Coordinates of C-alpha atoms in Angstrom, one line a residue:
M1 CA 91.7 -19.4 85.6
N2 CA 93.6 -22.6 85.4
K3 CA 97.3 -21.9 84.7
Q4 CA 97.7 -25.3 83.0
L5 CA 94.8 -24.4 80.6
L6 CA 96.5 -21.1 79.8
S7 CA 99.8 -22.8 79.1
T8 CA 98.2 -25.4 76.8
T9 CA 96.2 -22.7 75.0
G10 CA 99.3 -20.6 74.5
L11 CA 101.2 -23.5 73.2
L12 CA 98.5 -24.3 70.7
L13 CA 98.3 -20.7 69.6
A14 CA 102.1 -20.6 69.1
I15 CA 102.0 -23.8 66.9
I16 CA 99.1 -22.3 64.9
L17 CA 101.0 -19.0 64.4
F18 CA 104.1 -20.9 63.4
I19 CA 102.3 -22.9 60.8
A20 CA 100.4 -19.8 59.5
F21 CA 103.7 -17.9 59.3
N22 CA 105.3 -20.7 57.2
I23 CA 102.3 -20.9 54.9
V24 CA 102.4 -17.1 54.3
V25 CA 106.2 -17.0 53.8
N26 CA 106.1 -20.1 51.6
G27 CA 103.3 -18.7 49.4
N28 CA 104.6 -15.1 49.1
F29 CA 108.4 -15.4 49.5
K30 CA 109.0 -18.7 47.9
S31 CA 111.7 -17.4 45.5
A32 CA 113.2 -14.9 48.0
R33 CA 116.8 -15.6 48.6
V34 CA 120.1 -13.8 49.2
D35 CA 122.8 -14.5 46.6
L36 CA 126.2 -14.6 48.3
T37 CA 128.2 -16.0 45.4
E38 CA 131.0 -13.8 44.2
D39 CA 129.6 -13.5 40.7
N40 CA 125.9 -13.5 41.7
L41 CA 125.4 -16.8 39.8
Y42 CA 121.8 -17.3 41.1
T43 CA 120.6 -13.8 40.2
L44 CA 119.4 -12.8 36.8
S45 CA 122.0 -10.7 35.1
E46 CA 121.5 -7.2 33.7
G47 CA 121.6 -8.7 30.2
S48 CA 118.8 -11.1 30.9
L49 CA 116.7 -8.3 32.4
N50 CA 117.4 -6.1 29.3
V51 CA 116.2 -8.9 27.1
L52 CA 113.1 -9.4 29.1
E53 CA 112.3 -5.6 29.0
S54 CA 112.7 -5.6 25.3
I55 CA 110.0 -8.2 24.7
E56 CA 107.2 -6.7 22.6
E57 CA 105.0 -9.7 22.0
P58 CA 104.1 -12.4 24.5
V59 CA 106.3 -15.5 24.7
T60 CA 105.0 -18.9 25.9
L61 CA 107.3 -21.3 27.7
R62 CA 106.2 -24.9 28.4
F63 CA 108.4 -26.7 30.8
Y64 CA 108.1 -30.5 30.5
Y65 CA 109.2 -32.5 33.5
T66 CA 108.2 -36.0 34.5
D67 CA 108.2 -35.6 38.2
K68 CA 107.4 -39.3 39.1
T69 CA 110.2 -40.8 37.0
A70 CA 112.7 -38.3 38.4
Q71 CA 112.1 -39.4 42.0
A72 CA 114.8 -42.1 41.5
L73 CA 117.4 -39.4 40.7
P74 CA 117.7 -37.0 43.6
S75 CA 120.5 -34.9 42.0
L76 CA 118.4 -34.4 38.8
K77 CA 115.3 -33.7 40.9
A78 CA 117.2 -30.9 42.7
Y79 CA 118.4 -29.5 39.3
A80 CA 114.9 -29.6 37.9
Q81 CA 113.7 -27.5 40.9
R82 CA 116.5 -25.0 40.1
V83 CA 115.4 -24.8 36.5
Q84 CA 111.7 -24.3 37.4
E85 CA 112.5 -21.6 40.0
L86 CA 114.7 -19.8 37.4
L87 CA 111.9 -20.0 34.9
Q88 CA 109.5 -18.5 37.4
E89 CA 112.1 -15.7 38.0
Y90 CA 112.0 -15.0 34.3
Q91 CA 108.2 -14.9 34.4
R92 CA 108.1 -12.5 37.3
A93 CA 110.7 -10.1 35.7
S94 CA 108.9 -10.0 32.3
N95 CA 106.0 -7.9 33.4
G96 CA 103.5 -10.4 32.0
M97 CA 105.2 -10.9 28.7
I98 CA 106.3 -14.5 29.5
R99 CA 103.6 -17.2 30.1
L100 CA 105.0 -20.2 31.8
Y101 CA 103.3 -23.6 31.9
V102 CA 104.7 -26.6 33.8
M103 CA 103.7 -29.8 32.2
N104 CA 104.0 -33.3 33.7
P105 CA 103.6 -35.6 30.6
Q106 CA 102.1 -39.0 31.3
P107 CA 102.4 -41.9 28.9
F108 CA 100.0 -41.7 26.0
S109 CA 98.7 -38.4 27.1
D110 CA 98.2 -35.2 25.0
E111 CA 101.1 -33.6 26.9
E112 CA 103.4 -36.4 25.9
Q113 CA 102.3 -36.2 22.3
R114 CA 102.8 -32.4 22.3
A115 CA 106.3 -32.9 23.8
K116 CA 107.2 -35.2 21.0
Q117 CA 105.9 -32.8 18.4
Y118 CA 108.2 -30.1 19.9
G119 CA 111.1 -32.5 19.5
L120 CA 111.8 -32.8 23.2
Q121 CA 113.9 -35.8 24.2
S122 CA 112.6 -38.7 26.3
V123 CA 115.2 -40.6 28.3
P124 CA 114.7 -44.1 29.6
I125 CA 115.6 -44.5 33.3
E126 CA 116.7 -47.9 34.6
G127 CA 114.0 -49.4 36.8
E128 CA 111.3 -46.9 35.8
P129 CA 108.5 -47.9 33.5
D130 CA 108.0 -44.4 32.1
P131 CA 110.6 -42.3 30.2
L132 CA 111.9 -39.0 31.6
Y133 CA 111.0 -35.7 30.0
F134 CA 113.1 -32.7 31.1
G135 CA 113.0 -30.0 28.5
L136 CA 111.6 -26.7 27.4
A137 CA 109.6 -25.5 24.4
G138 CA 109.1 -21.8 23.7
T139 CA 106.8 -20.3 21.1
N140 CA 105.7 -16.8 20.0
L141 CA 102.7 -15.3 18.2
L142 CA 104.4 -15.7 14.8
D143 CA 104.6 -19.5 15.1
G144 CA 108.3 -19.3 15.9
M145 CA 109.6 -22.1 18.1
E146 CA 112.7 -22.8 20.0
T147 CA 113.5 -25.7 22.3
I148 CA 115.9 -27.1 24.8
P149 CA 115.3 -30.9 24.2
F150 CA 116.8 -31.9 27.5
F151 CA 118.4 -30.0 30.4
Q152 CA 121.8 -31.4 30.9
P153 CA 123.0 -31.1 34.6
E154 CA 126.6 -30.9 33.2
K155 CA 125.6 -27.6 31.6
E156 CA 124.2 -26.0 34.7
D157 CA 126.8 -23.2 34.5
T158 CA 125.3 -22.1 31.2
L159 CA 121.7 -22.4 32.3
E160 CA 120.8 -18.7 32.4
Y161 CA 122.5 -18.1 29.0
D162 CA 120.6 -21.0 27.4
L163 CA 117.3 -19.7 28.7
T164 CA 117.9 -16.1 27.9
K165 CA 119.1 -17.0 24.4
L166 CA 115.9 -19.0 23.8
I167 CA 113.8 -16.1 24.8
Y168 CA 115.9 -13.6 22.8
K169 CA 115.5 -15.6 19.7
L170 CA 111.8 -15.8 20.1
S171 CA 111.4 -12.1 20.9
N172 CA 114.0 -10.7 18.5
Q173 CA 112.9 -11.1 14.9
D174 CA 115.3 -8.6 13.4
R175 CA 118.3 -10.7 13.0
K176 CA 121.5 -9.2 11.7
T177 CA 123.1 -10.7 8.6
V178 CA 126.6 -12.0 8.8
G179 CA 128.7 -12.8 5.7
V180 CA 131.6 -15.3 6.0
I181 CA 134.5 -15.6 3.6
S182 CA 137.2 -18.2 4.2
S183 CA 139.9 -20.2 2.3
L184 CA 139.0 -23.1 4.7
Q185 CA 135.9 -25.3 4.6
V186 CA 134.3 -23.7 7.6
D187 CA 130.9 -24.6 6.4
G188 CA 131.8 -28.2 5.3
E189 CA 131.1 -29.5 1.8
Q190 CA 128.0 -27.7 0.6
Y191 CA 125.6 -28.5 -2.3
D192 CA 127.2 -27.9 -5.6
P193 CA 124.5 -26.6 -8.1
M194 CA 126.9 -27.1 -11.0
K195 CA 127.4 -30.8 -10.2
G196 CA 124.0 -31.4 -8.7
E197 CA 125.7 -33.1 -5.7
V198 CA 125.5 -32.7 -2.0
A199 CA 128.3 -33.2 0.5
S200 CA 129.6 -36.8 0.8
P201 CA 129.1 -38.6 4.1
D202 CA 132.9 -38.6 4.6
G203 CA 133.4 -35.0 3.5
A204 CA 134.2 -32.0 5.7
K205 CA 131.6 -31.2 8.3
P206 CA 130.7 -27.6 9.3
W207 CA 132.7 -26.1 12.1
A208 CA 130.9 -25.7 15.3
M209 CA 131.3 -21.9 15.0
M210 CA 129.0 -21.9 12.0
N211 CA 126.2 -23.6 14.1
E212 CA 126.7 -21.0 16.8
L213 CA 126.6 -18.1 14.4
R214 CA 123.4 -19.5 12.8
E215 CA 121.8 -19.7 16.2
M216 CA 122.1 -15.9 16.5
F217 CA 122.3 -14.4 13.0
N218 CA 121.3 -14.9 9.4
V219 CA 124.6 -16.4 8.0
T220 CA 125.6 -16.1 4.3
M221 CA 128.7 -17.9 2.9
L222 CA 130.4 -15.7 0.3
P223 CA 132.9 -17.1 -2.3
K224 CA 136.5 -16.2 -1.7
D225 CA 136.8 -14.7 -5.2
I226 CA 133.9 -12.3 -4.7
R227 CA 134.1 -9.0 -6.5
R228 CA 131.7 -6.9 -4.3
I229 CA 130.4 -7.4 -0.8
P230 CA 126.6 -6.9 -0.7
S231 CA 125.5 -3.9 1.3
S232 CA 122.9 -6.1 3.0
I233 CA 125.7 -7.7 5.0
D234 CA 125.8 -6.2 8.5
V235 CA 129.1 -7.7 9.5
L236 CA 131.7 -9.5 7.4
V237 CA 133.7 -12.3 9.0
V238 CA 137.0 -13.2 7.2
V239 CA 138.7 -16.4 8.3
H240 CA 142.2 -17.2 7.1
P241 CA 142.4 -15.1 3.9
K242 CA 145.2 -17.2 2.5
D243 CA 146.1 -16.4 -1.1
F244 CA 143.1 -14.1 -1.6
E245 CA 143.2 -12.3 -4.9
D246 CA 143.5 -8.5 -5.0
T247 CA 140.0 -8.2 -6.4
T248 CA 138.7 -9.9 -3.2
L249 CA 140.8 -7.7 -0.9
Y250 CA 139.7 -4.7 -2.9
A251 CA 136.0 -5.7 -2.4
I252 CA 136.7 -5.9 1.4
D253 CA 138.4 -2.5 1.3
Q254 CA 135.5 -0.9 -0.4
Y255 CA 132.9 -2.6 1.9
V256 CA 134.7 -1.2 5.0
L257 CA 135.1 2.3 3.5
A258 CA 131.4 2.3 2.8
G259 CA 130.6 1.7 6.5
G260 CA 130.6 -2.1 6.6
K261 CA 131.8 -3.8 9.8
L262 CA 134.6 -6.4 9.7
V263 CA 136.0 -9.1 11.9
S264 CA 139.1 -10.8 10.4
Y265 CA 141.1 -13.8 11.6
V266 CA 144.6 -14.1 10.2
D267 CA 147.5 -16.2 11.3
P268 CA 151.3 -16.6 10.7
Y269 CA 151.0 -20.4 11.1
A270 CA 147.5 -21.9 11.1
E271 CA 147.8 -25.4 12.5
L272 CA 144.3 -26.4 11.2
D273 CA 145.4 -25.5 7.6
E274 CA 146.7 -28.9 6.6
P275 CA 148.0 -29.0 3.1
E276 CA 147.2 -32.0 0.9
K277 CA 150.0 -34.6 0.9
D278 CA 151.7 -35.5 -2.3
P279 CA 153.0 -39.2 -2.3
D280 CA 155.6 -38.2 -4.9
N281 CA 156.9 -35.3 -2.8
P282 CA 156.5 -35.8 0.9
M283 CA 158.3 -32.5 1.7
A284 CA 155.7 -30.5 -0.3
A285 CA 153.2 -30.5 2.6
M286 CA 155.8 -29.5 5.1
L287 CA 157.0 -26.6 2.9
A288 CA 153.5 -25.4 2.1
S289 CA 152.5 -22.1 3.5
R290 CA 150.0 -22.0 6.3
S291 CA 150.1 -18.2 6.7
S292 CA 147.3 -15.7 6.0
N293 CA 147.4 -11.9 6.0
M294 CA 145.8 -8.8 4.6
D295 CA 148.9 -6.6 4.4
E296 CA 147.7 -3.8 2.2
L297 CA 144.5 -3.4 4.1
F298 CA 146.1 -3.6 7.5
K299 CA 148.7 -1.0 6.6
A300 CA 146.1 1.4 5.3
W301 CA 144.3 1.0 8.7
G302 CA 147.4 1.6 10.8
I303 CA 148.4 -2.0 11.9
E304 CA 150.6 -4.7 10.7
R305 CA 150.6 -8.5 11.4
A306 CA 154.2 -9.5 11.9
S307 CA 154.8 -12.4 9.4
A308 CA 157.9 -14.2 10.6
D309 CA 157.1 -14.9 14.3
V310 CA 154.6 -16.6 16.5
V311 CA 154.2 -15.8 20.2
A312 CA 155.2 -18.1 23.0
D313 CA 154.1 -17.5 26.5
R314 CA 155.1 -19.6 29.5
K315 CA 152.8 -17.7 31.9
T316 CA 149.6 -18.8 30.0
A317 CA 150.9 -22.1 28.5
T318 CA 148.5 -25.0 28.2
K319 CA 149.6 -28.5 29.4
V320 CA 149.8 -30.9 26.4
D321 CA 150.8 -34.6 26.2
F322 CA 152.9 -35.2 23.1
G323 CA 153.3 -38.9 23.7
A324 CA 156.8 -40.3 23.5
R325 CA 158.3 -36.9 22.8
T326 CA 157.4 -35.9 26.4
D327 CA 157.5 -39.4 28.0
H328 CA 153.7 -39.5 27.9
Q329 CA 153.6 -36.7 30.5
P330 CA 151.8 -33.4 29.9
I331 CA 154.1 -30.4 29.8
D332 CA 153.6 -26.7 29.4
Y333 CA 153.4 -26.1 25.6
V334 CA 154.3 -22.4 25.4
L335 CA 152.7 -22.0 21.9
W336 CA 149.2 -23.1 23.1
Q337 CA 147.9 -20.6 25.6
S338 CA 144.9 -20.3 27.8
L339 CA 144.3 -16.6 28.3
D340 CA 142.3 -15.3 31.3
E341 CA 141.0 -11.9 32.5
N342 CA 144.6 -10.6 32.9
N343 CA 145.0 -10.8 29.1
F344 CA 141.7 -9.0 28.3
N345 CA 140.8 -5.4 28.0
T346 CA 138.3 -5.1 30.9
D347 CA 137.2 -1.6 29.8
K348 CA 135.6 -2.9 26.6
R349 CA 132.2 -4.6 26.4
I350 CA 133.5 -7.4 24.1
T351 CA 136.1 -8.7 26.5
S352 CA 135.2 -7.2 29.9
A353 CA 133.6 -10.3 31.4
L354 CA 135.2 -13.2 29.4
N355 CA 136.8 -15.9 31.5
R356 CA 139.1 -17.8 29.1
I357 CA 140.2 -17.8 25.5
N358 CA 142.4 -20.6 24.0
V359 CA 144.9 -19.7 21.2
A360 CA 147.4 -21.8 19.3
T361 CA 150.7 -20.6 17.7
P362 CA 149.2 -17.0 17.6
G363 CA 150.7 -14.1 15.8
Y364 CA 150.6 -10.5 16.9
F365 CA 150.0 -7.0 15.6
K366 CA 152.3 -4.0 15.4
I367 CA 150.7 -0.6 15.7
L368 CA 152.2 1.7 13.1
D369 CA 153.6 5.1 14.1
D370 CA 152.1 7.0 11.1
K371 CA 148.6 5.6 11.6
S372 CA 145.5 7.9 11.2
T373 CA 143.3 5.6 13.3
E374 CA 142.7 4.7 16.9
V375 CA 143.9 1.2 17.7
T376 CA 142.6 -0.5 20.8
T377 CA 144.1 -3.8 22.1
L378 CA 141.3 -6.2 23.1
V379 CA 143.4 -9.4 23.8
S380 CA 147.1 -9.6 24.4
S381 CA 149.8 -11.9 25.7
S382 CA 151.3 -11.6 29.2
D383 CA 154.3 -9.3 29.7
E384 CA 156.6 -12.3 29.8
A385 CA 156.0 -13.6 26.3
M386 CA 158.8 -14.2 23.7
L387 CA 158.8 -14.5 19.9
V388 CA 159.6 -17.7 18.1
D389 CA 160.4 -18.0 14.4
K390 CA 157.5 -19.9 12.9
R391 CA 159.9 -22.1 10.9
V392 CA 160.9 -23.7 14.3
V393 CA 157.3 -24.9 14.6
Q394 CA 156.9 -25.7 10.9
F395 CA 160.1 -27.9 10.5
R396 CA 161.2 -29.0 13.9
N397 CA 158.6 -28.6 16.6
D398 CA 160.2 -29.7 19.9
P399 CA 157.9 -28.8 22.8
V400 CA 160.5 -29.7 25.4
A401 CA 163.2 -27.6 23.7
L402 CA 160.7 -24.7 23.5
L403 CA 160.1 -25.0 27.2
T404 CA 163.7 -25.3 28.4
K405 CA 165.1 -22.6 26.1
Y406 CA 162.3 -20.2 27.0
Q407 CA 163.5 -16.7 27.9
P408 CA 160.8 -14.5 29.5
G409 CA 160.5 -11.2 27.8
T410 CA 159.2 -7.8 29.0
L411 CA 156.7 -6.9 26.3
S412 CA 153.0 -7.7 25.9
Y413 CA 152.0 -8.6 22.3
P414 CA 148.5 -7.7 21.0
Y415 CA 146.6 -10.7 19.7
A416 CA 143.3 -8.9 18.9
V417 CA 142.8 -5.2 18.1
R418 CA 140.0 -2.9 17.2
V419 CA 140.6 -0.1 14.7
N420 CA 138.5 3.0 14.4
G421 CA 139.0 6.2 12.4
E422 CA 139.2 7.9 9.0
V423 CA 141.3 6.0 6.4
K424 CA 142.0 6.0 2.7
T425 CA 141.7 3.1 0.3
A426 CA 144.5 0.6 0.0
F427 CA 143.7 0.4 -3.7
P428 CA 143.6 3.9 -5.1
D429 CA 143.8 2.7 -8.7
G430 CA 141.5 -0.3 -8.2
A431 CA 142.6 -4.0 -8.3
K432 CA 144.2 -6.2 -10.9
S433 CA 142.0 -8.9 -12.3
K434 CA 143.1 -12.4 -13.5
T435 CA 143.7 -10.9 -17.0
G436 CA 146.1 -8.3 -15.6
E437 CA 143.7 -5.4 -16.1
I438 CA 143.6 -2.8 -13.3
K439 CA 140.0 -1.7 -12.8
K440 CA 138.0 0.3 -10.3
M441 CA 134.5 -0.9 -9.3
P442 CA 131.5 1.4 -9.9
G443 CA 131.1 3.8 -7.0
H444 CA 134.8 3.5 -6.0
L445 CA 135.6 5.2 -2.7
D446 CA 139.0 6.9 -2.1
T447 CA 138.3 7.7 1.6
A448 CA 135.9 6.3 4.2
K449 CA 132.4 7.6 4.3
Q450 CA 132.7 7.5 8.1
G451 CA 135.1 6.2 10.6
I452 CA 135.8 2.5 10.0
D453 CA 135.2 -0.1 12.6
V454 CA 137.3 -3.2 12.3
I455 CA 138.4 -6.0 14.6
A456 CA 141.4 -8.0 13.7
V457 CA 142.6 -11.2 15.4
A458 CA 146.0 -12.8 14.8
D459 CA 145.0 -16.4 15.4
V460 CA 142.8 -18.6 13.2
D461 CA 143.2 -21.8 15.3
M462 CA 141.1 -20.4 18.1
L463 CA 138.0 -21.0 15.9
D464 CA 138.9 -24.7 15.6
D465 CA 136.4 -27.0 17.5
R466 CA 139.1 -28.6 19.6
F467 CA 140.1 -25.3 21.3
W468 CA 136.6 -24.3 22.5
V469 CA 134.0 -27.0 22.3
Q470 CA 133.5 -30.7 23.1
T471 CA 130.7 -32.8 21.7
Q472 CA 129.0 -35.7 23.4
D473 CA 126.5 -38.2 22.1
F474 CA 123.3 -38.2 24.2
Y475 CA 120.8 -40.8 23.1
G476 CA 121.5 -40.0 19.4
E477 CA 121.7 -36.3 19.9
Q478 CA 125.1 -34.4 19.6
L479 CA 125.4 -32.1 22.6
A480 CA 128.1 -29.3 22.5
F481 CA 129.8 -28.3 25.7
T482 CA 131.9 -25.1 25.5
T483 CA 135.3 -25.2 27.2
S484 CA 136.3 -21.6 26.6
N485 CA 135.0 -18.2 25.4
N486 CA 136.5 -18.4 21.9
I487 CA 133.1 -18.3 20.1
D488 CA 131.8 -15.9 22.6
F489 CA 134.5 -13.4 21.6
L490 CA 133.4 -13.6 18.0
I491 CA 129.6 -13.3 18.7
N492 CA 130.3 -10.4 21.2
S493 CA 132.3 -8.7 18.5
I494 CA 129.5 -9.0 16.0
E495 CA 126.9 -7.7 18.4
D496 CA 129.0 -4.8 19.5
L497 CA 129.9 -3.8 16.0
T498 CA 126.2 -3.7 15.1
G499 CA 125.4 -1.8 18.2
S500 CA 123.0 -4.3 19.7
E501 CA 122.9 -5.3 23.3
G502 CA 122.3 -8.9 22.5
L503 CA 123.5 -11.4 25.0
I504 CA 127.0 -10.1 25.8
S505 CA 126.7 -9.7 29.5
V506 CA 124.8 -13.1 29.9
R507 CA 127.1 -15.0 27.6
S508 CA 130.2 -13.9 29.5
R509 CA 128.8 -15.4 32.7
A510 CA 128.7 -18.9 31.3
G511 CA 131.3 -21.1 32.9
F512 CA 133.2 -20.2 36.0
T513 CA 136.5 -21.6 37.3
R514 CA 138.5 -20.8 40.4
P515 CA 142.1 -21.9 39.5
F516 CA 144.8 -22.0 42.2
H517 CA 147.1 -19.5 40.6
K518 CA 149.8 -19.8 43.3
V519 CA 149.9 -23.6 43.0
I520 CA 150.0 -23.4 39.2
A521 CA 153.0 -21.0 39.5
L522 CA 154.8 -23.4 41.8
Q523 CA 154.2 -26.3 39.5
R524 CA 155.4 -24.4 36.4
E525 CA 158.6 -23.2 38.1
A526 CA 159.4 -26.7 39.4
E527 CA 158.5 -28.3 36.0
K528 CA 160.8 -25.8 34.3
R529 CA 163.7 -26.9 36.5
F530 CA 162.7 -30.5 36.1
R531 CA 162.6 -30.3 32.3
T532 CA 165.9 -28.5 32.1
K533 CA 167.7 -31.1 34.2
E534 CA 166.0 -33.8 32.2
R535 CA 167.3 -32.3 29.0
E536 CA 170.8 -32.0 30.4
L537 CA 170.7 -35.7 31.3
Q538 CA 169.5 -36.6 27.8
N539 CA 172.3 -34.5 26.2
K540 CA 174.9 -36.2 28.5
L541 CA 173.6 -39.6 27.5
K542 CA 173.8 -38.7 23.8
E543 CA 177.3 -37.3 24.1
T544 CA 178.5 -40.3 26.0
Q545 CA 177.0 -42.7 23.5
Q546 CA 178.7 -40.9 20.7
R547 CA 182.1 -41.0 22.5
I548 CA 181.7 -44.7 23.1
A549 CA 180.9 -45.2 19.4
R550 CA 184.0 -43.3 18.4
M551 CA 186.1 -45.3 20.9
Q552 CA 184.7 -48.5 19.5
V553 CA 185.8 -47.6 16.0
Q554 CA 189.2 -46.3 17.0
R555 CA 190.1 -49.1 19.5
S556 CA 192.9 -51.5 18.7
G557 CA 193.2 -55.2 19.4
S558 CA 192.0 -58.5 18.1
G559 CA 188.3 -57.6 18.4
E560 CA 187.7 -60.1 21.2
Q561 CA 187.8 -57.3 23.8
I562 CA 184.3 -55.9 24.0
L563 CA 185.1 -52.7 26.0
T564 CA 188.4 -50.9 26.4
P565 CA 189.5 -49.6 29.7
E566 CA 188.7 -46.1 28.5
Q567 CA 185.2 -47.1 27.5
Q568 CA 184.6 -48.8 30.9
K569 CA 185.8 -45.7 32.7
E570 CA 183.6 -43.5 30.5
I571 CA 180.5 -45.6 31.2
A572 CA 181.3 -45.7 35.0
E573 CA 181.6 -41.9 35.0
F574 CA 178.3 -41.5 33.1
R575 CA 176.5 -43.9 35.4
L576 CA 177.7 -41.9 38.4
T577 CA 176.6 -38.7 36.7
A578 CA 173.2 -40.2 35.7
N579 CA 172.6 -41.3 39.3
K580 CA 173.4 -37.9 40.7
T581 CA 171.1 -36.2 38.1
E582 CA 168.2 -38.6 38.9
Q583 CA 168.6 -37.8 42.6
Q584 CA 168.4 -34.1 41.6
L585 CA 165.3 -34.8 39.6
R586 CA 163.7 -36.5 42.6
Q587 CA 164.8 -33.6 44.8
V588 CA 163.1 -31.1 42.5
Q589 CA 159.9 -33.1 42.5
S590 CA 160.1 -33.5 46.3
N591 CA 160.6 -29.7 46.7
L592 CA 157.6 -29.1 44.4
R593 CA 155.4 -31.4 46.6
K594 CA 156.9 -29.7 49.7
D595 CA 156.0 -26.2 48.5
I596 CA 152.5 -27.2 47.6
D597 CA 151.9 -29.1 50.9
Q598 CA 153.2 -26.1 52.8
L599 CA 150.8 -23.8 50.9
D600 CA 148.0 -26.3 51.4
T601 CA 148.7 -26.3 55.2
Q602 CA 148.6 -22.5 55.3
L603 CA 145.3 -22.3 53.3
K604 CA 143.7 -24.9 55.7
F605 CA 144.9 -23.0 58.7
F606 CA 143.4 -19.7 57.4
N607 CA 140.2 -21.2 56.2
I608 CA 139.6 -23.8 58.9
G609 CA 141.6 -23.1 62.0
L610 CA 142.0 -19.3 62.2
V611 CA 138.3 -18.4 62.7
P612 CA 137.8 -20.9 65.6
I613 CA 141.0 -19.7 67.2
L614 CA 139.9 -16.1 67.0
V615 CA 136.5 -17.0 68.4
A616 CA 138.2 -18.9 71.3
L617 CA 140.5 -16.0 72.0
L618 CA 137.6 -13.6 72.0
A619 CA 135.7 -15.9 74.4
V620 CA 138.7 -16.1 76.7
F621 CA 139.1 -12.3 76.5
T622 CA 135.4 -11.7 77.2
G623 CA 135.4 -14.1 80.1
W624 CA 138.5 -12.5 81.5
M625 CA 136.9 -9.1 81.2
R626 CA 133.8 -10.3 83.0
I627 CA 135.8 -11.8 85.9
R628 CA 137.8 -8.7 86.2
K629 CA 134.7 -6.5 86.2
R630 CA 133.1 -8.8 88.8
N631 CA 136.2 -8.7 91.0
K632 CA 136.4 -5.0 90.7
A633 CA 132.7 -4.6 91.8
R634 CA 133.3 -6.9 94.8
S635 CA 136.3 -4.9 95.9
Q636 CA 134.4 -1.7 95.7
Q637 CA 131.7 -3.2 97.9

């Protein structure tokens, strides 16, 4: 047989087998992949799988994506592929409970009309005649509907959470009821049935936390002078109980003793609590209290919120630009802190997988020695924190002075705690009403029916929008981008208190950062020295100016002499000192850059150069061994 024919036939068979192999693999193993990321970002989490397993009625997902329009946007096209593949992953893991349809809406088609009815957003793309649809609509058998109007590439790190939340809301009809009590307008200006008026356009808007709570729970706002907490409330959230009457605290006490769950946010100095300004008395607002506490209840439960101090922490400080007060340069503001996994209790579900929580002028809890409860710390400061009298912040907040005078401590202060156990009422005789009458409510409890379950947080500001969320206008729609896990901590707490799995494990995966801790530490140390030198220079300048002013007053002569010899000498000495100090400042900055560059060089060496060097050495060693072996064999011959 002709060898050339055999070779040609073999080549053709190899090509056919190669093509067949690719078709089979592409058809059957399209989604197969190995996830080598540290946190398995491209694998469905256990929480998502649990949600999928709990689906009892089919859920229909319609993914709307205008493929032709997206051809002009390669990055968005790649993201759309990721979204579609992830949706297919959900479908496969749902055991047939998720029905996925991929729709390519064309202009004036039924699919486009249906997308508009679902409220999906169409985005015009420059140079393209047709708008872009890139959203998801989900429905269930009970006519429930949830949508993602448009998949934002900027929110890719929360993609799994957003998809799982949508499915969870469609499949979980038994929503828990959350009651909220606050002295602040957390829900904005609501409709007043007595006046028959709605909120004014310029009035207070609802906090973003309320929108997030309503996404997951049935939320009921309760008046702050309430006399009894309804038993239908699964979890009560108390935010800044400032000047609450005893009757309200008594109602909370009885609710908790009856088995109700509680999450409370108190604060020694709530920055978001801005008192009304009185034009006739400008000092009134400054002197007004911004503190909230529940002393009687906390003591009965075995904890105490220290009232006089806030916690400063250089190790977790956030950089803030205070304008002219810091020469328009951001500095470490030790009262605003960005907490990470080192500050969380990793043994508890609520905080085990959180990444970051931002707090501002937080207080702390003391655990009483004579407690009858078990107190667990959930969130705490670092072990280098120090206490600052809150009056320093209230009357003379100097961020530079706080930084330069900072003295690292040796204790860690609890910011958030969980209290469990048997307790007695804080109001054995009942509460005093406005008329002064002390009364017990019907069904008064002296001791808890069962062990109480309470979470207390010593910072209210962490719920403020600016510390955890940013909003962005997207073609008329307000999109929210979370910047920390502040709201996740609250929702995790509610879900854990009610015993539901919810989305804790999925939610905690949202948002991942890899900070350079060593570089940050170097920067902080250098900045501390820089700020200290800077303050010394400013103090010297001030003292010299004062001495010159005194000399100017005390000098003798006709007044024609502008500067006396003493003043000229003083100024010359100061200029010399100032020049030396500025050189020292430049040296500190140079050393900072030198330390960071040295670290950068080391990292590049280990990440780029070390492996090739090791491979080269291994190759040389292997070659040497072969030559040695060959020479040995020859010598034996």
